[in-house]
XYZ file of C-alpha atoms in Angstrom:
598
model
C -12.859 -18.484 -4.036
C -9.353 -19.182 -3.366
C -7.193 -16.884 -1.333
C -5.058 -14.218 -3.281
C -1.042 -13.937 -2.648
C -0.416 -10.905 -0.529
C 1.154 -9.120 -3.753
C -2.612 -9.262 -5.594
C -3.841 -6.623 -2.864
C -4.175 -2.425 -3.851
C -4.210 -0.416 -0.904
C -7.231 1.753 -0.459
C -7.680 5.013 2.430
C -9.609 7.638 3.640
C -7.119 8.574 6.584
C -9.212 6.441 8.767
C -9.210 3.194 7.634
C -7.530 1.462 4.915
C -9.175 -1.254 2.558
C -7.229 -4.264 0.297
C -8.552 -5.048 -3.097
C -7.431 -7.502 -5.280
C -6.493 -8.153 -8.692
C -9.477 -10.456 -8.562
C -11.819 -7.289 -7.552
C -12.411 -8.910 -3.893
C -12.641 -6.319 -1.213
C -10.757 -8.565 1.416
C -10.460 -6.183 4.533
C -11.954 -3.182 5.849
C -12.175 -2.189 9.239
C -14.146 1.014 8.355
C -14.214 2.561 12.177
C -10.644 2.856 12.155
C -7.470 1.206 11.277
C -7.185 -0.745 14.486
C -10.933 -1.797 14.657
C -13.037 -4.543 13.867
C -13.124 -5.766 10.311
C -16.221 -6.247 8.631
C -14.364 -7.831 5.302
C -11.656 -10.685 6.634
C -11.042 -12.846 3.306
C -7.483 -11.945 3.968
C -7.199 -14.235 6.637
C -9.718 -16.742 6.202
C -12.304 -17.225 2.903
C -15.379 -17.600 4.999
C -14.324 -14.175 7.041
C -16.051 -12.032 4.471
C -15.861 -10.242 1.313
C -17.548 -7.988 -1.237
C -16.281 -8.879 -5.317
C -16.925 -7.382 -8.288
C -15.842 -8.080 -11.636
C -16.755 -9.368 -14.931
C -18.694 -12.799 -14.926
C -16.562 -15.471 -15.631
C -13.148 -13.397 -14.853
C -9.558 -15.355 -14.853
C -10.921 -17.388 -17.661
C -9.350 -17.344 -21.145
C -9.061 -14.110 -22.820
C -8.930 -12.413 -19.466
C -6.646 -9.744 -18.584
C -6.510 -7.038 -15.918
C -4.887 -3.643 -16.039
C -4.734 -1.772 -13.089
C -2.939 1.682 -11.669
C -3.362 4.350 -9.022
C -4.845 7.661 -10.206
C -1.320 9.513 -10.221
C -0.600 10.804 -6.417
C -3.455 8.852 -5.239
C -5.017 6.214 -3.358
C -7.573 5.349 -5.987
C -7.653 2.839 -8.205
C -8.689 1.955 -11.600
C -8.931 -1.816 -13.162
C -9.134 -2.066 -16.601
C -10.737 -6.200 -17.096
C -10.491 -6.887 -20.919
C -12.712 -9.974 -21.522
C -13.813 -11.452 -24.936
C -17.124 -9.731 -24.617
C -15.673 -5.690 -24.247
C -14.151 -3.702 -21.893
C -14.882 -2.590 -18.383
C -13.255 -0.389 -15.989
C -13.678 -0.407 -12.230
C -12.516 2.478 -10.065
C -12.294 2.300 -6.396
C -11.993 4.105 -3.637
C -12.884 4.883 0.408
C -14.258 8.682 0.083
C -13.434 11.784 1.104
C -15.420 13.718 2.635
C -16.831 16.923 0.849
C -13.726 19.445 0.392
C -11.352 17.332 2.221
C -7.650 17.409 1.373
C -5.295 14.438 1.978
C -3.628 15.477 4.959
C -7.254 15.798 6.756
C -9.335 12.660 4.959
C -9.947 11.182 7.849
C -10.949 13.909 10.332
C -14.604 13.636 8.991
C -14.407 10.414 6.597
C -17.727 9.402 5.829
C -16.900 5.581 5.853
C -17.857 4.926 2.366
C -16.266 2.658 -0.208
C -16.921 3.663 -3.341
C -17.047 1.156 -6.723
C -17.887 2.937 -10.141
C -17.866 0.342 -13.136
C -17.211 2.254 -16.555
C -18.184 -0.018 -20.132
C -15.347 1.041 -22.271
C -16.237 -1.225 -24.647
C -18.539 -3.913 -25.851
C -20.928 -5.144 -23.723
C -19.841 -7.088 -20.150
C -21.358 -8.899 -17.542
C -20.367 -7.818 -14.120
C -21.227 -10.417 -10.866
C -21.437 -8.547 -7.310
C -21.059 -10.871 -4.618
C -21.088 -8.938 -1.341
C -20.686 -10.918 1.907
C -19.865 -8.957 4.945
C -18.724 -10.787 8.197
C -18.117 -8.119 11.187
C -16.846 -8.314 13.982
C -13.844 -9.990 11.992
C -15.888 -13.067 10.349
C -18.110 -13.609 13.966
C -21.061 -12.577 12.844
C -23.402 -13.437 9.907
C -25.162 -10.526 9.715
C -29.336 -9.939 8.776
C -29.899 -8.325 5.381
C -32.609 -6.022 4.320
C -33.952 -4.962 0.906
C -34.429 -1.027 0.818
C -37.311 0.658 -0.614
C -34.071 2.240 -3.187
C -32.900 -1.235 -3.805
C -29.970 -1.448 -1.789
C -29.455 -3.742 0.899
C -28.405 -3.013 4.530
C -26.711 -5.627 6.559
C -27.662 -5.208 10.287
C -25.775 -7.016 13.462
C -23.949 -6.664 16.533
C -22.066 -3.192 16.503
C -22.149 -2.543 12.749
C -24.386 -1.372 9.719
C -23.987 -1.077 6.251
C -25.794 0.148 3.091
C -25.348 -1.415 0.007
C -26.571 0.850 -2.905
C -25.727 0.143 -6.911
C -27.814 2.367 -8.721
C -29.920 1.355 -11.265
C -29.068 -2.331 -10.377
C -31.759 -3.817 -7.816
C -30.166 -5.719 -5.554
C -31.732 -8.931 -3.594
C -30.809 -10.088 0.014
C -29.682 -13.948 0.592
C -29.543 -15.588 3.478
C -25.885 -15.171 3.768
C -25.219 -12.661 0.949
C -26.049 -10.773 -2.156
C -25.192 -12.148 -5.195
C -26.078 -10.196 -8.534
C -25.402 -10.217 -12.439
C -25.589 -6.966 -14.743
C -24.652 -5.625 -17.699
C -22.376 -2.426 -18.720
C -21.960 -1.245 -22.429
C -19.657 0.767 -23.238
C -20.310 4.640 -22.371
C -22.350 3.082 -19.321
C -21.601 4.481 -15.768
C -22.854 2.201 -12.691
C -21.946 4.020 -9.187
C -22.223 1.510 -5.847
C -21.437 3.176 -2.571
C -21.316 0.602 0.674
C -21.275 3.011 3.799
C -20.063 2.227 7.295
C -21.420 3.416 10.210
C -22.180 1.810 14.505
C -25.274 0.735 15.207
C -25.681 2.824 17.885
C -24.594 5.852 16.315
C -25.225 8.158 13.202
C -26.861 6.621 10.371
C -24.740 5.482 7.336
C -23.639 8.277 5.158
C -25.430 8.507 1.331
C -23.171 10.100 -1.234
C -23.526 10.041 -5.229
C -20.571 7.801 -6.214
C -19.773 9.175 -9.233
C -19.466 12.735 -7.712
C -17.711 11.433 -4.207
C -14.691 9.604 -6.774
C -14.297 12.659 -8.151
C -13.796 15.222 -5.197
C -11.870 12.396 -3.312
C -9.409 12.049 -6.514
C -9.157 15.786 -6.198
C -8.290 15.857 -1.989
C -5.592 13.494 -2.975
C -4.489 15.358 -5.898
C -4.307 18.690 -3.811
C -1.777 16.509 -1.147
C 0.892 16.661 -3.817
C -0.109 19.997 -4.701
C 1.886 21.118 -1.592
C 4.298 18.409 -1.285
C 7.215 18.743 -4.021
C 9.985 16.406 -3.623
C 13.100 18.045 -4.703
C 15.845 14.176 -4.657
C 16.452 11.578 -7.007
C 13.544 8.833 -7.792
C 10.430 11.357 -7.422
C 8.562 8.247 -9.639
C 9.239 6.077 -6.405
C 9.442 8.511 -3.627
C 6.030 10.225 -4.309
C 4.251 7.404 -4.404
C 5.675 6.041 -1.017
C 4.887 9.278 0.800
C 1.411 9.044 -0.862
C 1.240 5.195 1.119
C 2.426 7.028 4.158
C -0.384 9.640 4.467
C -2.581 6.490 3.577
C -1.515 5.212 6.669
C -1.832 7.998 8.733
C -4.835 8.018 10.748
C -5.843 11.684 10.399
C -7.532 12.303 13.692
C -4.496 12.152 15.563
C -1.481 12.292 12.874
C -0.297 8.657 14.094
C 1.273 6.840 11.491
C 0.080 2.910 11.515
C 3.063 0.596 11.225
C 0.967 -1.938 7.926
C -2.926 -1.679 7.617
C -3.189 -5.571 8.879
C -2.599 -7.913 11.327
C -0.951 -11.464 11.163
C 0.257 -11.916 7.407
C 3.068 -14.280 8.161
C 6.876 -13.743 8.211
C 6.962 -17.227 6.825
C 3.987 -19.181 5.010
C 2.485 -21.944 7.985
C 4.849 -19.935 10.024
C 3.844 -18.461 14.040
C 5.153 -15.501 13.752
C 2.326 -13.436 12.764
C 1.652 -10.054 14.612
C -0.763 -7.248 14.215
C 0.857 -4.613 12.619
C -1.946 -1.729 13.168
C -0.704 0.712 15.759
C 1.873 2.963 15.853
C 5.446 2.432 17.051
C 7.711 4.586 18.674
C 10.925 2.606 17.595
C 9.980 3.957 14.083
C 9.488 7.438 14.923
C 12.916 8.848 14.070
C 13.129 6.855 10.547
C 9.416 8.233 9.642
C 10.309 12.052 10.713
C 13.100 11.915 8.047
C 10.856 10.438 5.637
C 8.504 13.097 5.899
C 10.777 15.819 6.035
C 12.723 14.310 2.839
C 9.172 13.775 1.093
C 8.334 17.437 1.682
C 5.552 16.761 4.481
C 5.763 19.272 7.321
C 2.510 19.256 8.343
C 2.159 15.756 8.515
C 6.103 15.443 10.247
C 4.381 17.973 12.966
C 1.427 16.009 13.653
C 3.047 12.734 14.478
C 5.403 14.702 16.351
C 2.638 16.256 18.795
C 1.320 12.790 18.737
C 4.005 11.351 19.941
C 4.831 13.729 22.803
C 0.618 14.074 23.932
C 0.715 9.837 23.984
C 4.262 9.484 25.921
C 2.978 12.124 28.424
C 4.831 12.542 31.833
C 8.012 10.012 31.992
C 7.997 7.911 35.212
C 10.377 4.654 35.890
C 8.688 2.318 34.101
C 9.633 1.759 30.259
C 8.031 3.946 27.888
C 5.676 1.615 25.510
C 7.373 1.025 22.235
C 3.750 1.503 20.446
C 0.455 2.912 20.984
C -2.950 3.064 19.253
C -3.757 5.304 17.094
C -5.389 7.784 19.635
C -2.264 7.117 22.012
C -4.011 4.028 23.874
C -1.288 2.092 25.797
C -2.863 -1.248 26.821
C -2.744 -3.149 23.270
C -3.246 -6.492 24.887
C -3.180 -9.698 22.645
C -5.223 -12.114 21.912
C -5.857 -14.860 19.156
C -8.715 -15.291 17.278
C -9.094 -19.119 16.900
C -12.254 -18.581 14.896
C -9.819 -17.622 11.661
C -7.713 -20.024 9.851
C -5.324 -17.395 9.001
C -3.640 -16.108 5.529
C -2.806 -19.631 3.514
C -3.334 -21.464 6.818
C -0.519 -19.546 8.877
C -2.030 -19.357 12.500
C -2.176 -17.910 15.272
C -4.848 -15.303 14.157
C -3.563 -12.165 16.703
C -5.606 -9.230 17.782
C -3.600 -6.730 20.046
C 0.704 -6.636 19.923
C 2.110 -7.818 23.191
C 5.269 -5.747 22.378
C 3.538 -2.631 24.413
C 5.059 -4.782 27.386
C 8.394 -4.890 26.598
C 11.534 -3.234 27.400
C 13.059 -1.900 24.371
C 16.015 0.664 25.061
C 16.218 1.902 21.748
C 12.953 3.762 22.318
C 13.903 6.900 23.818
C 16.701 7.584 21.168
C 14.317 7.374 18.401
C 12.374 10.220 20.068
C 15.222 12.388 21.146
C 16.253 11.820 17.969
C 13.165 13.148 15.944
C 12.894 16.091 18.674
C 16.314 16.830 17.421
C 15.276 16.811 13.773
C 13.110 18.682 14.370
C 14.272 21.549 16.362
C 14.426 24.477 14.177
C 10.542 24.208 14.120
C 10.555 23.970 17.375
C 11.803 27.392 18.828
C 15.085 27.786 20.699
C 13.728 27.533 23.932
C 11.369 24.402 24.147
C 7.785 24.553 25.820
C 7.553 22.736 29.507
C 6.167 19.508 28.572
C 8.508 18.957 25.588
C 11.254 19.785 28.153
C 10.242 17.830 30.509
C 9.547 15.180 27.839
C 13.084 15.074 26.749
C 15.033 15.815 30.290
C 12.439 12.719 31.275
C 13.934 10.280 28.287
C 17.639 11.245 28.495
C 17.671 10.777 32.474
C 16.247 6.931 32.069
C 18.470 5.887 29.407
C 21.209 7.396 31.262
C 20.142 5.128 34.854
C 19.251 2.169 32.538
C 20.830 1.909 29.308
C 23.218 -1.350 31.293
C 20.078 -4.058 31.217
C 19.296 -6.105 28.661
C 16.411 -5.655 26.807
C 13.876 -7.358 23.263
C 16.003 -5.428 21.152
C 14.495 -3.313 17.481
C 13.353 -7.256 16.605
C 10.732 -7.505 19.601
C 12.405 -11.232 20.584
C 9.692 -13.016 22.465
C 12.225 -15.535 23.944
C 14.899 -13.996 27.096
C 16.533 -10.142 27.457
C 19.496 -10.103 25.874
C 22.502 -7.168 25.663
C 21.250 -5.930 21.907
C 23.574 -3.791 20.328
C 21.617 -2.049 18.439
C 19.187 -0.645 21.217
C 22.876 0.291 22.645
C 23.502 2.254 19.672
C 20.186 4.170 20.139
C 20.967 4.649 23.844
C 24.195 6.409 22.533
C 21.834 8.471 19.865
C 19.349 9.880 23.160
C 22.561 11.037 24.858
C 24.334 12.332 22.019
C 20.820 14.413 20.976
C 20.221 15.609 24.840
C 24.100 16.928 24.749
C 23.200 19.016 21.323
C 19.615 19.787 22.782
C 21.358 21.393 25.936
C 21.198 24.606 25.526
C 16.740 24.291 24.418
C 15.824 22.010 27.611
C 16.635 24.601 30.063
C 18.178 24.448 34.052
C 17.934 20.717 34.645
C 20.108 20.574 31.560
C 23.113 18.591 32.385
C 24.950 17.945 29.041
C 28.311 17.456 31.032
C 27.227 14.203 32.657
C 25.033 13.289 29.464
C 28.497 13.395 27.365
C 30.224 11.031 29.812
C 27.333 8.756 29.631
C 27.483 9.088 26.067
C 31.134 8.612 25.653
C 30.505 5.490 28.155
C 27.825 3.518 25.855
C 29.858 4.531 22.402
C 33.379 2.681 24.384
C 31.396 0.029 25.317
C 29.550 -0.324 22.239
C 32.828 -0.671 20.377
C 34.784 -2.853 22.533
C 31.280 -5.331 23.283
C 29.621 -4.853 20.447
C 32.516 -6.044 18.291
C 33.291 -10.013 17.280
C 37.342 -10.289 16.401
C 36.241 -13.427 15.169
C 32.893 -12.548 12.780
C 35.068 -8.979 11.805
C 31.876 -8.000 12.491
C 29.724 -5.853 14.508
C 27.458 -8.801 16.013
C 23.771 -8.592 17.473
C 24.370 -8.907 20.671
C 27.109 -8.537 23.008
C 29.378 -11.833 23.518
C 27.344 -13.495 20.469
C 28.671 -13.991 17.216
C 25.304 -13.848 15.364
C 25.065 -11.109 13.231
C 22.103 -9.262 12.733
C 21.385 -6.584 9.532
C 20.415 -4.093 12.380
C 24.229 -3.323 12.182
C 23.910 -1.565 9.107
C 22.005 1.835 10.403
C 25.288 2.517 12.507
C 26.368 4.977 9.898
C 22.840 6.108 9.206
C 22.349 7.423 12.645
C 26.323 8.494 12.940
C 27.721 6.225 15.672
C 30.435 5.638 12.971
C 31.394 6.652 9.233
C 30.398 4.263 6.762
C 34.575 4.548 5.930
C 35.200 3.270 9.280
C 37.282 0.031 8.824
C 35.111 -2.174 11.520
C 32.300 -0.506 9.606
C 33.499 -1.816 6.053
C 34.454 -5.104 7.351
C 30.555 -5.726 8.985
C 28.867 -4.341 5.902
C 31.372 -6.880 3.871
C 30.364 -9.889 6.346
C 26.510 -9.277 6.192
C 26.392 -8.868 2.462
C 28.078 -12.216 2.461
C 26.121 -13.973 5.063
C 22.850 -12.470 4.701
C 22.549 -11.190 1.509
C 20.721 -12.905 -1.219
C 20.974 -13.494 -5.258
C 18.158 -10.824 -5.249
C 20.224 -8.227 -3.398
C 17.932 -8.265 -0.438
C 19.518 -8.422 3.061
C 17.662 -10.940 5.698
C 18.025 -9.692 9.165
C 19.897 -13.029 10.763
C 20.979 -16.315 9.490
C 17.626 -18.079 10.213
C 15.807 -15.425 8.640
C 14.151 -17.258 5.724
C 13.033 -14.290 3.811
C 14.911 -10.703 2.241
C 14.099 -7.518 4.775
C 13.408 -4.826 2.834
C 14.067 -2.125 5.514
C 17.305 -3.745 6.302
C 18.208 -4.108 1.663
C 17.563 0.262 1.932
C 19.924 0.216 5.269
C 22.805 -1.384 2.990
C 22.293 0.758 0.368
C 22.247 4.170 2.737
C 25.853 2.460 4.088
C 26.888 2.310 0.317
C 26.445 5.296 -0.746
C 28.022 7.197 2.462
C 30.850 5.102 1.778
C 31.427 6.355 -2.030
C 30.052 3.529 -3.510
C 27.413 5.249 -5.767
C 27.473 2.814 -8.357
C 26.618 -0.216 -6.050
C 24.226 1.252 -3.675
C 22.108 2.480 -7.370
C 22.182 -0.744 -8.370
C 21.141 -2.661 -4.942
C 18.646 0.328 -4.532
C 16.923 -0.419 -8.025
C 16.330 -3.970 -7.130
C 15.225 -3.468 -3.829
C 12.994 -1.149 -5.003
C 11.646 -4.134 -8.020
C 10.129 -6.010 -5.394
C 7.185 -3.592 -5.089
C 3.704 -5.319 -6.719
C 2.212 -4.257 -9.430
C 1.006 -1.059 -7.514
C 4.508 0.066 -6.233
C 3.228 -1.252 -3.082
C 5.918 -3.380 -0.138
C 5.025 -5.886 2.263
C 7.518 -6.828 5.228
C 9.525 -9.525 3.953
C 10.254 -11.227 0.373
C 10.261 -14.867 0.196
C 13.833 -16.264 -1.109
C 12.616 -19.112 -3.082
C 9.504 -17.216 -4.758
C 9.932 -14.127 -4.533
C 6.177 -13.704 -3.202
C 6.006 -11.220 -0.473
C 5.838 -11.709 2.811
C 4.149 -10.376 6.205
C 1.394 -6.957 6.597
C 0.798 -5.151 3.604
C 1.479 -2.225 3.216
C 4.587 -1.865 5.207
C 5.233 1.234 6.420
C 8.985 1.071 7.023
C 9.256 -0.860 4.175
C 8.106 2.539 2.231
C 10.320 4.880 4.327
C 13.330 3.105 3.860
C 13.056 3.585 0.254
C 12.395 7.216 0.344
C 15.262 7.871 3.039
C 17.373 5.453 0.661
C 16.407 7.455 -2.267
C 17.591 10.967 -0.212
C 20.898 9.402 0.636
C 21.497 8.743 -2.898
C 20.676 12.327 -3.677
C 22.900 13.841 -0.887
C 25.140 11.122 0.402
C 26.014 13.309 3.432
C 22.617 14.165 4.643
C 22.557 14.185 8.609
């Protein structure tokens, strides 16, 4: 089987983990334990890494053709394949478990992936070829025919139970590989259940029943959730990707569901995407709060705080795991060729090393957003959280540091992490009055008032007429554009005008995507919802609609984003789905609805 384009993929999750199917009906990654764990379905990244297909016999031939949607406010799909024979409908799905509710799938997901094939028509030949690899494509594992004729796959840490019914199914050597037939009014269930092999045994659940209650826990999400903006038919379906990415357990939002898609096809610059960042916290409080999710908004925030814990000198991490684990150490995994041959193959994000300054703003910041829920006097460990922030960016915000980018190569003076230093202060002086005694919003201001003079006179290139990335450089960088958005100046501001001018002209594209420097070979698509947030404070409705809509047409067939759009193909580009990607649009969407939104 040949590899499918990262667009092909639907995004499957039960809060836990996530799954990818594609158009072709290849399960190509599943790392059932959790989203950061070991994947027992790797096809992504390499065709021998494991897989589990089904689909008509003979599929992608002539007289072919696939339909496919998301239940409305769900993550469950349905794919219509029209073949010459009839028609045939395959729904799928990781389950609920019983009486579950979106916002808690994952606190007791049973670790099933559920497949029900529907005949609508005629009379079609389905193939199942299951393969599973765990311990991401190590491990061939044994298979064993079930007295119920399923099959369960046995080795190292993992076990799972194949089950399809009616249809027997027969173990290979290295696989199962079936054909049979659905006419129309037929219903065939398969359930493929997860579980360690030292553990529980794997969960059994009738299929046809499980689809249905987990359609209804993702139907009750949206239930409570009413978006109130502009572009409900985009935004609801990106918060619906952002609870699918939120690993239920602990309310951490995972940045993508997979590691090292590339930034660039036969590119190096491939990174593993499935933890949860800090430098996005601010952006993804707004996007919950703007998507009407409270609950989920409060989670990440106590999250956030319980994983930072007690603030000493060293740099807080700019990501964690999902259950707040610091030490996300990398490694390559050799053993995979990697998506379309782009290698390294990484395991782990090296980033949890790094100094990034812009860290501690993005928390302030959501603290601050948050603060009417909060109470007006804060609880000790939030104080002390927040006195602990403000007081290190105020003794370090003068080093260099990776910047929002993550720059493997030297520290540099980043202006945007600046920007964010200026954000913590600016949030600890309005916070004043809620952190109690050790409250010293007179010394915070002159700090403050220090970075934002600094900012302006360093920061700025006479020559560019442009806000540049990095003090004394004149390479511009699209991380210029969230000035406005997080109010270090108005988007009427002349110096702000003039950079928004000189990185639509440098960095923009035909497609009215923005790339985030001048060797960036592909379209952003966090930095394309930046612009139009800029536009739109600035009066220009009309434009930032316009750039908005075909940002937003870059989304697959499934309204899903990756990273990063390729500028020659328009394929996309990097982990799937992108969770920033998804926020911008939804904050994008809010500034269009209220331009002056703080």
């Amino acid at each position: 089987m040949e590899q499918p384009v990262i667009s092909d993929y639907g995004f499957l999750s039960d809060c836990r983990s996530g799954a990818l199917v594609g158009r072709d009906g290849s399960v190509d990654w599943w790392c059932p334990d959790r989203f950061d764990g070991s994947g027992v379905f790797g096809r992504l990244l390499d065709p021998r890494a494991g897989h589990y297909r089904l689909a008509p016999v003979g599929a992608g031939g002539p007289g072919h053709r696939i339909e496919r949607a998301y239940h409305p406010d769900t993550l469950v799909i349905r794919t219509v394949h029209h073949t010459p024979d009839g028609s045939v409908a395959v729904t799928d799905a990781l389950a609920a478990a019983l009486g579950a509710r979106a916002h808690d799938l994952g606190m007791e997901s049973p670790a099933v992936l559920l497949r029900v094939v529907q005949g609508l028509s005629g009379r079609v030949r389905m193939a199942l070829d299951f393969a599973p690899r765990p311990e991401n494509g190590l491990l061939i594992p044994y298979l064993h025919e079930q007295p119920d004729g399923g099959i369960r796959a046995d080795g190292g840490p993992t076990v799972l139970v194949l089950r399809a019914g009616d249809v027997p199914l027969h173990a290979g050597w290295r696989g199962v590989y079936e054909e049979f037939e659905v006419s129309a009014g037929q219903v065939v269930g398969l359930d493929l259940a997860y579980a360690p092999a030292y553990g529980r045994p794997p969960a059994r659940l009738d299929p046809v029943l499980a689809l249905k209650e987990t359609v209804r826990a993702w139907e009750a999400y949206r239930e409570h959730h009413k978006y109130p903006g502009r572009f409900p038919e985009l935004v609801r379906p990106s918060a619906t990707v952002i609870t699918g990415l939120t690993y239920a357990r602990s309310g951490a939002v995972t940045a993508a569901l997979t590691t090292s898609l590339p930034e660039r096809m036969g590119g190096e610059r491939n990174y593993d995407y499935r933890y949860s960042w800090l430098r996005d916290f601010a952006m993804t409080m707004r996007a919950l709060w703007v998507a009407a999710c409270p609950y989920e908004a409060s989670r990440l925030f106590d999250w956030v705080t319980r994983s930072i814990g007690r603030i000493g000198d060293e740099p807080v991490p700019v990501l964690f795991g999902v259950e707040g684990e610091r030490d996300l150490s990398e490694h390559e995994s050799s053993h995979l060729a990697g998506h379309g041959g782009s290698r390294p193959v990484r395991v782990g994000n090296d980033a949890w090393r790094q100094r990034q300054l812009d860290v501690p703003g993005e928390v302030i910041s959501g603290v601050w957003r948050l603060r009417d829920y909060l109470g007006q006097t804060f609880d000790l460990e939030l104080r002390e959280m927040v006195l602990g922030l403000t007081e290190q960016v105020a003794s370090t915000w003068q080093l260099p540091d990776r910047g929002m980018w993550e720059t493997r190569d030297e520290e540099r003076h980043y202006m945007s992490s600046k920007v964010l230093c200026w954000v913590a202060m600016d949030r600890a002086v309005r916070l004043a009055d809620r952190l109690g005694e050790k409250a010293d919003p007179r010394r915070w201001a002159a700090v403050r008032d220090e970075i934002r003079a600094t900012v302006l006179h360093d920061g700025w290139n006479e020559r560019m007429g442009a806000f540049t990335g990095s003090f004394g450089s004149a390479d511009l960088d699209a991380s210029a554009l969230f000035l406005p958005v997080v109010h270090f100046l108005p988007a009427n501001d002349p110096r702000m005008r003039s950079t928004v001018a000189v990185i639509e002209r440098e960095l923009g594209t035909e497609e009215g995507l923005i790339r985030r420097w001048n060797t960036d070979p592909a379209g952003f698509l966090l930095c394309s919802f930046w612009l139009v947030e800029c536009l739109a404070m600035a009066g220009e409705q009309e434009r930032a609609e316009e750039l908005f809509a075909r940002a937003a047409g870059h989304a697959n067939d499934l309204g899903l984003f990756s990273e990063q759009v390729d500028l020659v193909t328009g394929a996309q580009l990097g982990n799937v789905p992108q969770a920033l990607s998804h926020i911008g649009l939804i904050n994008a969407a809010w500034r269009l609805t209220d331009p002056a939104a703080f």
